[in-house]
Tab-separated table of C-alpha atoms in Angstrom:
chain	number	residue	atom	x	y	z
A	783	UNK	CA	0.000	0.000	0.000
A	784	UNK	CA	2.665	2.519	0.752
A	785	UNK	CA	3.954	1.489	-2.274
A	786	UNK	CA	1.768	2.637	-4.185
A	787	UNK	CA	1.899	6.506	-2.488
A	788	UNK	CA	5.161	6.070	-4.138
A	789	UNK	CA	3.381	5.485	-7.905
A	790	UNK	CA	0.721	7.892	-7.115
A	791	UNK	CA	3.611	10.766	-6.261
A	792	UNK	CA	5.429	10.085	-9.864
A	793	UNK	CA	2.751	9.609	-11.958
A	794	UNK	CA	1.154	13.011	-10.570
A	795	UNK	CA	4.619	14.973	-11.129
A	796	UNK	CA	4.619	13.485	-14.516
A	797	UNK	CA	1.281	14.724	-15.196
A	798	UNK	CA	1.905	18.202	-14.088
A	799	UNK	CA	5.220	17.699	-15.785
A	800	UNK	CA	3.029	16.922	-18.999
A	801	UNK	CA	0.583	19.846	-18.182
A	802	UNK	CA	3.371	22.754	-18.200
A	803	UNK	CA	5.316	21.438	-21.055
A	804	UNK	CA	2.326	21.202	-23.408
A	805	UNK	CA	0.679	24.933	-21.631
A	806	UNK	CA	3.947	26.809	-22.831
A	807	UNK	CA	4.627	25.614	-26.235
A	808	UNK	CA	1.446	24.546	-28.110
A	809	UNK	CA	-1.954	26.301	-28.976
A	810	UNK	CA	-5.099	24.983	-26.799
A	811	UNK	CA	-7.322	22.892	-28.688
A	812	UNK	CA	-10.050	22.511	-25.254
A	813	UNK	CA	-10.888	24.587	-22.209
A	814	UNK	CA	-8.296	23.854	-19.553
A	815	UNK	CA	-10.939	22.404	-17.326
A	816	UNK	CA	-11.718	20.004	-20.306
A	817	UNK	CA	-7.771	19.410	-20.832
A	818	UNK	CA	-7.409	18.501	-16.834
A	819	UNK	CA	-10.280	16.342	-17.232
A	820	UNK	CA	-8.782	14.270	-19.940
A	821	UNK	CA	-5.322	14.251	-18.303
A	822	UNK	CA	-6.676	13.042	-15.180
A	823	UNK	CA	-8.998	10.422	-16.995
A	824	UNK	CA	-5.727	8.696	-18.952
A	825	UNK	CA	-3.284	9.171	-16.098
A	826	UNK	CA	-5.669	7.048	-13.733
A	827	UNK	CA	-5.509	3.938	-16.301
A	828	UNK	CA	-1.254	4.645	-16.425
A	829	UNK	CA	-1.809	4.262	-12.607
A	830	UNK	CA	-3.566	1.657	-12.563
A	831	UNK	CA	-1.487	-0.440	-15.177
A	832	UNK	CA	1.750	0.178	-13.380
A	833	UNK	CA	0.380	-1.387	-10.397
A	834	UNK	CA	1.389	-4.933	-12.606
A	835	UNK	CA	5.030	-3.968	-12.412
A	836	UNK	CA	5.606	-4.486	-15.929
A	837	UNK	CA	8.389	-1.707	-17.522
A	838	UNK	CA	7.902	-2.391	-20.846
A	839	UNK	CA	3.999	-1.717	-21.023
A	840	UNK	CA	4.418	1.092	-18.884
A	841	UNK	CA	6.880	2.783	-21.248
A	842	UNK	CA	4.288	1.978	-24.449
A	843	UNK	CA	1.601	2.677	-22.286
A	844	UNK	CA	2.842	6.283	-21.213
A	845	UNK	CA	4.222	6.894	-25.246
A	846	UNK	CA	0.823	6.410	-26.036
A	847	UNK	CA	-0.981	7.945	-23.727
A	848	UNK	CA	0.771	11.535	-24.029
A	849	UNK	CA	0.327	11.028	-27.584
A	850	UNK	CA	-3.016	11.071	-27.367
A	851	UNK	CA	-3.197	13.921	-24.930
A	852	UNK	CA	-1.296	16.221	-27.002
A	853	UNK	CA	-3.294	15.271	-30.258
A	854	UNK	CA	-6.385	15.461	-29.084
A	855	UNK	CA	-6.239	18.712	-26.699
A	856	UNK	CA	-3.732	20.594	-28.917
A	857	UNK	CA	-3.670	21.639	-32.260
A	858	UNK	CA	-0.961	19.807	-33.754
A	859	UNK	CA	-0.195	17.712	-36.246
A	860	UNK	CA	-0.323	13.798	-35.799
A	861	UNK	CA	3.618	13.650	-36.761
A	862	UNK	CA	4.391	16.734	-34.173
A	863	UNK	CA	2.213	15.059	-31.592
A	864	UNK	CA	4.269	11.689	-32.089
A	865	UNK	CA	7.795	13.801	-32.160
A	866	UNK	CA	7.226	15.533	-28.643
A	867	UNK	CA	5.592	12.504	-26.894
A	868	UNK	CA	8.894	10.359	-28.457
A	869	UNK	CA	10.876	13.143	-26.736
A	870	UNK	CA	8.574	12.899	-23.558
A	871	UNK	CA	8.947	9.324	-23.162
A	872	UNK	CA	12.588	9.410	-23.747
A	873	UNK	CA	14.151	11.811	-21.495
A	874	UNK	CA	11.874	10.526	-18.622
A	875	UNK	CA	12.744	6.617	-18.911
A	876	UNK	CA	16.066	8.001	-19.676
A	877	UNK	CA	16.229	9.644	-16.005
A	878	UNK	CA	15.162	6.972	-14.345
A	879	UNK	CA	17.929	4.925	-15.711
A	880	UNK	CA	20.441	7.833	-14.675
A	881	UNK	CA	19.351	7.795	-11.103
A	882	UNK	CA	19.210	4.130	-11.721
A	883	UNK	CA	22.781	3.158	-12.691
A	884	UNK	CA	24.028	5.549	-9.727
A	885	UNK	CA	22.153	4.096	-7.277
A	886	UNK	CA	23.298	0.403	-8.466
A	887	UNK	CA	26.501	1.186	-7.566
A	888	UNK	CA	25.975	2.446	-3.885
A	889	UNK	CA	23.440	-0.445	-3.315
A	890	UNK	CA	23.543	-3.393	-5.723
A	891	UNK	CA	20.529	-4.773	-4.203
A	892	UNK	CA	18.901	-1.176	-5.029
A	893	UNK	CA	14.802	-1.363	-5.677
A	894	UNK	CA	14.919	-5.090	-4.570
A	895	UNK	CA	13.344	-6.628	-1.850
A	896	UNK	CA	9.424	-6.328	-3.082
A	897	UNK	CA	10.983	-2.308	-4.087
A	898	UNK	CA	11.728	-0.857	-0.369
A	899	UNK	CA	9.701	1.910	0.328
A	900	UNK	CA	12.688	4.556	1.141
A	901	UNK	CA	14.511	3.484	-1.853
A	902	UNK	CA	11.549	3.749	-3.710
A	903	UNK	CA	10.898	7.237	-2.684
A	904	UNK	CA	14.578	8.147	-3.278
A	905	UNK	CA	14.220	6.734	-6.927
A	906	UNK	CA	11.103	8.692	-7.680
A	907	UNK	CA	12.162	12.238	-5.903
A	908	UNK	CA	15.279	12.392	-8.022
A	909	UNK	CA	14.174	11.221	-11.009
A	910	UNK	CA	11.367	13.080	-11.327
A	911	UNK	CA	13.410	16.260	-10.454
A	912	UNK	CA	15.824	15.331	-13.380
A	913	UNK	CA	13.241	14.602	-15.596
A	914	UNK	CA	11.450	18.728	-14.488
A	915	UNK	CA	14.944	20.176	-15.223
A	916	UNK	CA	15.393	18.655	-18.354
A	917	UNK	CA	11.870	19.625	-19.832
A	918	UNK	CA	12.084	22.805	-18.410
A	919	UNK	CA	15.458	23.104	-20.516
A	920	UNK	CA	13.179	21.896	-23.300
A	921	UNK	CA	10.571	24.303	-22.830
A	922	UNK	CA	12.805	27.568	-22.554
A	923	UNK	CA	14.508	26.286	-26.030
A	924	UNK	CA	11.523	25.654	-27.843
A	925	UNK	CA	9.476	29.027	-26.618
A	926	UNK	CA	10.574	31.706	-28.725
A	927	UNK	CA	8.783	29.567	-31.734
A	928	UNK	CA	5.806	29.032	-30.224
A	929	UNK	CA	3.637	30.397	-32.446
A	930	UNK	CA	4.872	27.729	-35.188
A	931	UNK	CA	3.816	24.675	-32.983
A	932	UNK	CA	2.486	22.406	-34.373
A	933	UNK	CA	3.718	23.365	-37.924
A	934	UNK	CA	6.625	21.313	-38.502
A	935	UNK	CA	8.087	19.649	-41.895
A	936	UNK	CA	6.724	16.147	-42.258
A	937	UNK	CA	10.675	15.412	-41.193
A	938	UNK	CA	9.802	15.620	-37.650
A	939	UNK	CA	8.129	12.449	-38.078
A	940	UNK	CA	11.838	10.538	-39.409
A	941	UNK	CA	12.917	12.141	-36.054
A	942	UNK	CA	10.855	10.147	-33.815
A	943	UNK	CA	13.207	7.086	-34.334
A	944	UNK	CA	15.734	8.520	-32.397
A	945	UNK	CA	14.258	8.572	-28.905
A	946	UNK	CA	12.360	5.432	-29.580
A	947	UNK	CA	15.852	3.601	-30.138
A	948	UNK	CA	17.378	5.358	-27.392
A	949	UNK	CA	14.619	4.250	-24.845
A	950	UNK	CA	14.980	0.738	-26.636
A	951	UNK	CA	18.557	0.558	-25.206
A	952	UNK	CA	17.910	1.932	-22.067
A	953	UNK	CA	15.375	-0.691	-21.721
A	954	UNK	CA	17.579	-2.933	-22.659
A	955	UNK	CA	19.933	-1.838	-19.934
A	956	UNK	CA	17.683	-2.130	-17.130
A	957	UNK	CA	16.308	-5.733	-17.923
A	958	UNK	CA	20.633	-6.567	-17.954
A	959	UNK	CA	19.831	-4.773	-14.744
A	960	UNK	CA	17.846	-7.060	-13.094
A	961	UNK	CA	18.866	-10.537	-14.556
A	962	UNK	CA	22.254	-10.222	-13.810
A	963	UNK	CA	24.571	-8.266	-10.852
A	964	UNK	CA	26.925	-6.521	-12.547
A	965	UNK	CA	30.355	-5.079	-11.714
A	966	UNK	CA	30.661	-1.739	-10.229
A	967	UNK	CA	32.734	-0.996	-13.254
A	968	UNK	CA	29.562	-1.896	-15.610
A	969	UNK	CA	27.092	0.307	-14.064
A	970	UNK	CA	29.109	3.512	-14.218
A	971	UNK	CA	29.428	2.908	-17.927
A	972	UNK	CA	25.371	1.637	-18.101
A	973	UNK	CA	24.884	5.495	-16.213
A	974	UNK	CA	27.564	6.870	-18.417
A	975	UNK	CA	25.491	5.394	-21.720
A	976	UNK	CA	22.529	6.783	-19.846
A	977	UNK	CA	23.881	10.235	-19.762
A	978	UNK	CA	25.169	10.123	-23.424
A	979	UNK	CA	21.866	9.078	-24.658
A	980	UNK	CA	19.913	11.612	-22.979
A	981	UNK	CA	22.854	14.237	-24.174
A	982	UNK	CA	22.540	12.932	-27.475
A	983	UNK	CA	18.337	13.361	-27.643
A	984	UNK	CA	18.973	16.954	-26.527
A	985	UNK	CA	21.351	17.922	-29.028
A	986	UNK	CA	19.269	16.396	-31.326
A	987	UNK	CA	16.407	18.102	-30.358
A	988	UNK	CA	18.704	21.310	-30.495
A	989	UNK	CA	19.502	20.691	-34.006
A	990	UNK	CA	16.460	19.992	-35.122
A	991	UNK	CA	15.150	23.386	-33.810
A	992	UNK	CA	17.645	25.034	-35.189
A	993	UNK	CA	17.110	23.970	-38.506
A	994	UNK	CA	13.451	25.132	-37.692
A	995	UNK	CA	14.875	28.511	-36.866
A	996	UNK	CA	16.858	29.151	-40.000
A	997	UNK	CA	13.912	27.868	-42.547
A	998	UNK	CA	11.997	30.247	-40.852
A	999	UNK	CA	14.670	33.147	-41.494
A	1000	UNK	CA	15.287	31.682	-44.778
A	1001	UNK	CA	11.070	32.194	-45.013
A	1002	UNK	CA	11.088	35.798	-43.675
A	1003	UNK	CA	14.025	36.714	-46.611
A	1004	UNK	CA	12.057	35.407	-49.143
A	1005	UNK	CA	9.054	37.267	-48.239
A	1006	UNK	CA	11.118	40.596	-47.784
A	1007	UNK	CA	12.097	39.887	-51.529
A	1008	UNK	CA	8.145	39.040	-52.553
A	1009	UNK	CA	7.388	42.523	-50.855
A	1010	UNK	CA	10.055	44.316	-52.768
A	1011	UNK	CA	8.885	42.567	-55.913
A	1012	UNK	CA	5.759	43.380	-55.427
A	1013	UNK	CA	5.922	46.960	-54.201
A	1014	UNK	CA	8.298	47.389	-57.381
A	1015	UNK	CA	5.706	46.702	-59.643
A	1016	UNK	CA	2.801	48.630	-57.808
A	1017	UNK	CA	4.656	51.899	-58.154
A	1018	UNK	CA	5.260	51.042	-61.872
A	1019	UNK	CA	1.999	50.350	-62.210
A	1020	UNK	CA	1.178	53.552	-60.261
A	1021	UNK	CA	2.959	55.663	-62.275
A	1022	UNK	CA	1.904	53.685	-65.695
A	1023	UNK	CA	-1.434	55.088	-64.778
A	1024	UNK	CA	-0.696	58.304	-63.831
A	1025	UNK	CA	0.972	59.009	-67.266
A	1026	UNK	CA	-1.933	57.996	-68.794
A	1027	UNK	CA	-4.081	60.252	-66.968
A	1028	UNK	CA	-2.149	63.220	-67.710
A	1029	UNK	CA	-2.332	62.302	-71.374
A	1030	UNK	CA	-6.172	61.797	-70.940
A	1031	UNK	CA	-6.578	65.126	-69.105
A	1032	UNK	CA	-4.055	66.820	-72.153
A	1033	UNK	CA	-6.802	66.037	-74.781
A	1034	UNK	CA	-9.712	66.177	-72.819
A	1035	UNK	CA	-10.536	69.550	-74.586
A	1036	UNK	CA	-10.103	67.705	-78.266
A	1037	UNK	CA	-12.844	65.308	-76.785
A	1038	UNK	CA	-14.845	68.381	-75.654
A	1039	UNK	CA	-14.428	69.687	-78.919
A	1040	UNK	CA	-15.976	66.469	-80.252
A	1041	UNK	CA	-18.666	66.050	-77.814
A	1042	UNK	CA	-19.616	69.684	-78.970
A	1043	UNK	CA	-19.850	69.069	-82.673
A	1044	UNK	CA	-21.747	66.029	-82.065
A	1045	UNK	CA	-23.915	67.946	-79.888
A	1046	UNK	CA	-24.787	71.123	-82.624
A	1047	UNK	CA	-25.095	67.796	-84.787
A	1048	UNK	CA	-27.968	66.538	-82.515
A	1049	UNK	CA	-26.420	62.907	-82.438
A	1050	UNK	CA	-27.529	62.103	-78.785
A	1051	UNK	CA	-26.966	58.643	-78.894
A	1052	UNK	CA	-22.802	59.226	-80.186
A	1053	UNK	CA	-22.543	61.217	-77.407
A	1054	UNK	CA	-23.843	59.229	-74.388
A	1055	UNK	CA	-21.443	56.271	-76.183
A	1056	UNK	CA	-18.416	58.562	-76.195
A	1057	UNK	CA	-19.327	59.681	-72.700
A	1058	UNK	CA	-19.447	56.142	-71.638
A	1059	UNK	CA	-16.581	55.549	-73.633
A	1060	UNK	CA	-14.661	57.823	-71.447
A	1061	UNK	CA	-15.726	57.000	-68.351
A	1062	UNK	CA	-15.352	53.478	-68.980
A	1063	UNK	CA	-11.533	53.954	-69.949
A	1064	UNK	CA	-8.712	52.484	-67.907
A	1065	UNK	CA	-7.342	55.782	-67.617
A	1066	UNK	CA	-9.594	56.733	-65.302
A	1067	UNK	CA	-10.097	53.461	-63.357
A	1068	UNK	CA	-8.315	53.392	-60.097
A	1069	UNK	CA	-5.881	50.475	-59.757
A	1070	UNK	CA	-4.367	51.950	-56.527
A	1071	UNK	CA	-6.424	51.252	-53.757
A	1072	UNK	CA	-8.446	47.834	-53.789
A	1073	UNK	CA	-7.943	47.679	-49.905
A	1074	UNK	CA	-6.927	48.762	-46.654
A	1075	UNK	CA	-4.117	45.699	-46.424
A	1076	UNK	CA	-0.534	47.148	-47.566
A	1077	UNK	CA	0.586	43.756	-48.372
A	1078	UNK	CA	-2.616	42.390	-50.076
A	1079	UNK	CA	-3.511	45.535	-51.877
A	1080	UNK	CA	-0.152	45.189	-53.978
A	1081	UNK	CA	-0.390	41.563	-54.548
A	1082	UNK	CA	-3.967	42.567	-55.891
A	1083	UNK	CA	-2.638	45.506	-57.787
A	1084	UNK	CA	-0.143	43.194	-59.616
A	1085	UNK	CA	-2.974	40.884	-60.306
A	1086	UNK	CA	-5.435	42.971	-61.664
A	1087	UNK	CA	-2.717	44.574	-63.613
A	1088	UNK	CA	-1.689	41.264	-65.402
A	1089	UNK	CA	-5.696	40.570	-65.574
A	1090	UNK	CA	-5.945	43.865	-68.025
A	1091	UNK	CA	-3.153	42.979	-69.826
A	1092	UNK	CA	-4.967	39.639	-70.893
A	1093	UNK	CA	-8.742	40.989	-71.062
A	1094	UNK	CA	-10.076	39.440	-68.319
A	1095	UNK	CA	-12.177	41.210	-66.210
A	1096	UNK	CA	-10.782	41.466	-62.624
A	1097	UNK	CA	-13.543	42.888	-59.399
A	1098	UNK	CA	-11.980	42.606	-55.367
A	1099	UNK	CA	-14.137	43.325	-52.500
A	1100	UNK	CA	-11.675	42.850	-49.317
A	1101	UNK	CA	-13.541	44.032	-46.181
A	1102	UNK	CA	-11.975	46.571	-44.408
A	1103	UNK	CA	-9.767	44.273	-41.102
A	1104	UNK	CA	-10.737	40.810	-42.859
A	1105	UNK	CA	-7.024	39.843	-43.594
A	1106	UNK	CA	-5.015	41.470	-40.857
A	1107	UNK	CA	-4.655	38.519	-38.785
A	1108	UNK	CA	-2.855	36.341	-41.590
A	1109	UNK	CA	0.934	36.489	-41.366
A	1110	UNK	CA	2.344	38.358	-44.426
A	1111	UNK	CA	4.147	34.824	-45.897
A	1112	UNK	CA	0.504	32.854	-45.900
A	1113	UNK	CA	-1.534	35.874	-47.480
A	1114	UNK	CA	1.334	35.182	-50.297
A	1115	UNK	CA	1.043	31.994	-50.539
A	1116	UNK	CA	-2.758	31.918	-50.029
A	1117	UNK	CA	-3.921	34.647	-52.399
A	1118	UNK	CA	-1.486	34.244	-55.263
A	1119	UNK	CA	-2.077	30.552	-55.602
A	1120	UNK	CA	-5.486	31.258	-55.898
A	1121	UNK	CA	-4.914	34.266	-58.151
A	1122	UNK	CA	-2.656	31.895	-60.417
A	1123	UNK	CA	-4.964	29.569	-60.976
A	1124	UNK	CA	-8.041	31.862	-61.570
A	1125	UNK	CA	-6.004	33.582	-64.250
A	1126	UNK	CA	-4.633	30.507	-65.784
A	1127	UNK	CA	-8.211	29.184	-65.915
A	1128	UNK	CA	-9.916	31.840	-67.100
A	1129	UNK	CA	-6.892	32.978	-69.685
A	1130	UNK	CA	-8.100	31.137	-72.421
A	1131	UNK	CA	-12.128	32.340	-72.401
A	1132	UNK	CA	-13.717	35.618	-74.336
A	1133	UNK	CA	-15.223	37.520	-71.530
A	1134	UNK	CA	-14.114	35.731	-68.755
A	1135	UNK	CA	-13.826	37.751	-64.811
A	1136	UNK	CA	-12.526	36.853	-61.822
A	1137	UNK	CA	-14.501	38.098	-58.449
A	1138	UNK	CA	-12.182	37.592	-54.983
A	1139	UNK	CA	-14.324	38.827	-51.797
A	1140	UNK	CA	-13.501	38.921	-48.023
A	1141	UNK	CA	-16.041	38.756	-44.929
A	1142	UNK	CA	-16.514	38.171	-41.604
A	1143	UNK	CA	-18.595	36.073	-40.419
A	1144	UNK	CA	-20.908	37.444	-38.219
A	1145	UNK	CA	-21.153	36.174	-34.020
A	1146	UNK	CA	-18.516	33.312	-35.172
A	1147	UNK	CA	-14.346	33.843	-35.748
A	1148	UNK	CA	-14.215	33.115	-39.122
A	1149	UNK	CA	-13.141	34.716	-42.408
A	1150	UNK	CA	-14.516	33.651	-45.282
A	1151	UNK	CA	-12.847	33.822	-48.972
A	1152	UNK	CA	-14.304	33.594	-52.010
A	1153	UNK	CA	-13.136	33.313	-55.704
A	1154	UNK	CA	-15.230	32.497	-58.457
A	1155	UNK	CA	-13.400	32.071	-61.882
A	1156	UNK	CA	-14.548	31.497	-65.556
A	1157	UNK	CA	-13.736	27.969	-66.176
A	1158	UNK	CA	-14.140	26.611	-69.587
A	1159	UNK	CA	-13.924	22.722	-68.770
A	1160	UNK	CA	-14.936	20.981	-65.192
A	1161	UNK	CA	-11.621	19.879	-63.794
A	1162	UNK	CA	-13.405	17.338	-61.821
A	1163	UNK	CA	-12.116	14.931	-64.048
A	1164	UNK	CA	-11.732	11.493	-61.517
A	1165	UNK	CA	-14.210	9.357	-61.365
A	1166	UNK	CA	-13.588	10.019	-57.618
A	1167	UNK	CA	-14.509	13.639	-57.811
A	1168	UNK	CA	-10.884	14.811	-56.431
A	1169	UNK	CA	-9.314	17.985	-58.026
A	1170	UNK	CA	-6.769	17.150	-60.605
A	1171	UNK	CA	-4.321	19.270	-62.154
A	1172	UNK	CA	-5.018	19.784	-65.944
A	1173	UNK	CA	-4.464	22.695	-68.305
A	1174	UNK	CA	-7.395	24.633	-66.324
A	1175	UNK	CA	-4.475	25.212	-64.285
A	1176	UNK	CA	-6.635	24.457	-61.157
A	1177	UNK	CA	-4.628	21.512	-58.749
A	1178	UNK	CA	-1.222	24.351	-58.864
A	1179	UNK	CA	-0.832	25.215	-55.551
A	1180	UNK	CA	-3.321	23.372	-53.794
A	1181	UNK	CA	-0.872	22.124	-52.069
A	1182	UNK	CA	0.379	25.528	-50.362
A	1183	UNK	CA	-3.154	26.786	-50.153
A	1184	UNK	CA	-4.063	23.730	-48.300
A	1185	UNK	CA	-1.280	23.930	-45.871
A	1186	UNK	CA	-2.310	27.798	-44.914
A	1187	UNK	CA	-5.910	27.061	-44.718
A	1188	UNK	CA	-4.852	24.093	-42.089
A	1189	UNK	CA	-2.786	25.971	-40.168
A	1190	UNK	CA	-5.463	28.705	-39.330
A	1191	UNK	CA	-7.815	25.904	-38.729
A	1192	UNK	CA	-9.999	26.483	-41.782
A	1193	UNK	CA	-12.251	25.014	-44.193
A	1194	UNK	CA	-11.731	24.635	-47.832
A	1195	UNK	CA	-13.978	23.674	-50.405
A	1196	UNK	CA	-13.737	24.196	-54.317
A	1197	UNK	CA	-17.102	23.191	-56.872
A	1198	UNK	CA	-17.544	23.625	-60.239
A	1199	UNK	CA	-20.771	25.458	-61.660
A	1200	UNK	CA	-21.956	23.741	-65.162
A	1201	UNK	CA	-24.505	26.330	-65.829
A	1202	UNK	CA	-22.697	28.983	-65.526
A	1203	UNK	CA	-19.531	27.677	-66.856
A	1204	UNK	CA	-17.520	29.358	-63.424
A	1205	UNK	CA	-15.149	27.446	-60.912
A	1206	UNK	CA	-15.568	28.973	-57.388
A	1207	UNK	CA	-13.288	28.537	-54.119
A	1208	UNK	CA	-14.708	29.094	-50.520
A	1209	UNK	CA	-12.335	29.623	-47.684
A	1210	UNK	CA	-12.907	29.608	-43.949
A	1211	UNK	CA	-9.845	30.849	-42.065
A	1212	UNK	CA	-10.561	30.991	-38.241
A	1213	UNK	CA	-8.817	33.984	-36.363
């Protein structure tokens, strides 16, 4: 019975343990009420399971159970989920077996004896404590990127065989352990391998961030050049128009003169066309401000521009505050993807238009995106109804777009209108 105090202590520190690590670096999927709930719930069955003494279904047991935890009350990935409780599982059997292998060599009979309670209490204080010190470690490393969690490359998931093999071995070490009494000599090299192993997870782990960090530097430089780009062209296009508005306003009295003649002439009709004519003109349209979004209003400028240029007829209606919470890289990667394939899809028809709106939802957090296309050909082609890439252009990019609309927790959905011959694109971004 007083045993089991013993479990009860280091399963509850590993909980809280759990708790803190997962608060600090990963966006909450449930209330925290619901989240202690849960963690309570599958913490009782790890309790109750390690009452059978069995090491090598506890260490499963508590992989998977974290695992689930994380997945379930987080937003993460499956593959990030499986990286950090791989990492979890490792650096806590891993200081066990470091408090282990010391202890071995002060008292070879250490944990025997039906597992003394003192020496079971010893076992569980200190490895416990080295486990909190090394997450915290863990925790102040992995902070500054917090807002990425959960966003890794799919090569976090080749990662996870690290810690899995090192907990392997240390298993391995402690079942030597137990069968046979090994020289003092031994054990300081079993703690040793202990210490190297956990070492070796951490600077793994380090490296692996690391590499995190500079993509994401690598990211920021490549936007800084896609603002440049596109600010470039804005201003070209800026001053494109403004020369030909000060060649419009230099013979707007050679088109009054006309508009006279016609008039002592008595052709109504010519003149409200050449009115209209006028008005109607490019010249006069104005390119410059399609919203209140630095970055989106020049990535729209640039796109209506090259929609002119191949008589297609281009209409934006971005709600004022719609787009603000969408880092600069996504709205990129979200609205010229889209942009690309509207234009690549509606290229090749007479008349065709592209329409791109922005609202709020109202009384929920959501954004919703909408772009409807001319389309000359469904590109529904499977028999399985799944998006294919064809010479619509639509399947470019999907890729990308999907990736932004699942990391803001969205909703995308794409259909193709027979009737009116028009592709459209609905997006639900959640702020």
């Amino acid at each position: 019975m007083i045993n089991t105090i013993c479990y009860f202590f280091s399963f509850l520190v590993e909980a809280i343990i759990l708790w803190q690590y997962s608060s600090n670096l990963f966006p909450a999927r449930r209330t925290p009420q619901r989240k202690l709930a849960v963690l309570c719930g599958l913490y009782f069955i790890l309790f109750c399971v390690s009452l059978s003494d069995s090491i090598w279904i506890n260490i499963i047991l508590y992989f998977l159970l974290n695992f689930i935890f994380l997945l379930t009350q987080y937003y993460l990935i499956w593959y990030t989920a499986l990286f950090h409780s791989s990492i979890l599982t490792a650096v806590m059997a891993m200081s066990e077996l470091v408090v282990y292998g010391i202890a071995k060599h002060f008292a070879p009979r250490f944990l025997d004896n039906g597992r003394e309670f003192y020496h079971l209490l010893f076992f569980s204080f200190f490895s416990k404590l080295i486990f909190f010190a090394v997450t915290y470690i863990l925790i102040h490393l992995m902070k500054n990127s917090k807002k990425d969690a959960g966003q890794h490359d799919q090569s976090v998931f080749l990662l996870v065989f690290i810690p899995l093999t090192s907990i392997f071995i240390m298993l391995t070490f402690v079942s030597i352990g137990e069968s046979v009494l090994l020289p003092s000599s031994l054990d300081w090299m079993v703690t040793m391998g202990a210490v190297l192993l956990l070492a070796a997870n951490l600077l793994m782990f380090e490296i692996n961030h690391y590499h995190q960090k500079k993509n994401m530097e690598f990211a920021e430089i490549q936007l800084l050049l896609q603002k440049e780009s596109d600010s470039a062209q804005y201003y070209k296009m800026l001053n494109a128009q403004n020369e030909n508005q000060r060649i419009l306003i230099h013979d707007i009295k050679k088109h009054l003169q006309s508009i006279d003649l016609l008039n002592e002439q008595r052709e109504y009709a010519k003149i409200s066309a050449y009115i209209r004519q006028l008005v109607l003109s490019p010249d006069l349209k104005e390119f410059s401000r399609l919203c209140d979004h630095e970055m989106l209003n020049s990535i729209l400028c640039r796109y209506m521009q090259r929609c002119t240029d191949s008589h297609i007829t281009f209409h934006a209606d971005i709600r004022s505050g719609t787009t603000d919470f969408i880092a600069d890289n996504d709205l990129t990667s979200l609205f010229c993807n889209l942009l690309d394939n509207a234009i690549t899809a509606a290229g090749i028809i007479p008349d065709s238009f592209i329409e791109i709106n922005t609202s709020k939802r109202e009384k929920t957090p959501f954004i919703v995106i909408t772009v409807i296309n001319s389309c000359r050909k469904n590109p529904f082609l499977c028999k399985d109804r799944q998006l294919t890439v064809n010479k619509n252009g639509h399947g470019f990019g999907l890729k990308s777009i999907r990736k932004v609309v699942s990391k803001y927790h969205g909703n995308l959905q794409m259909y193709y209108n027979d009737d009116t011959l028009t592709f459209h694109t609905i997006i639900a971004l959640k702020q």
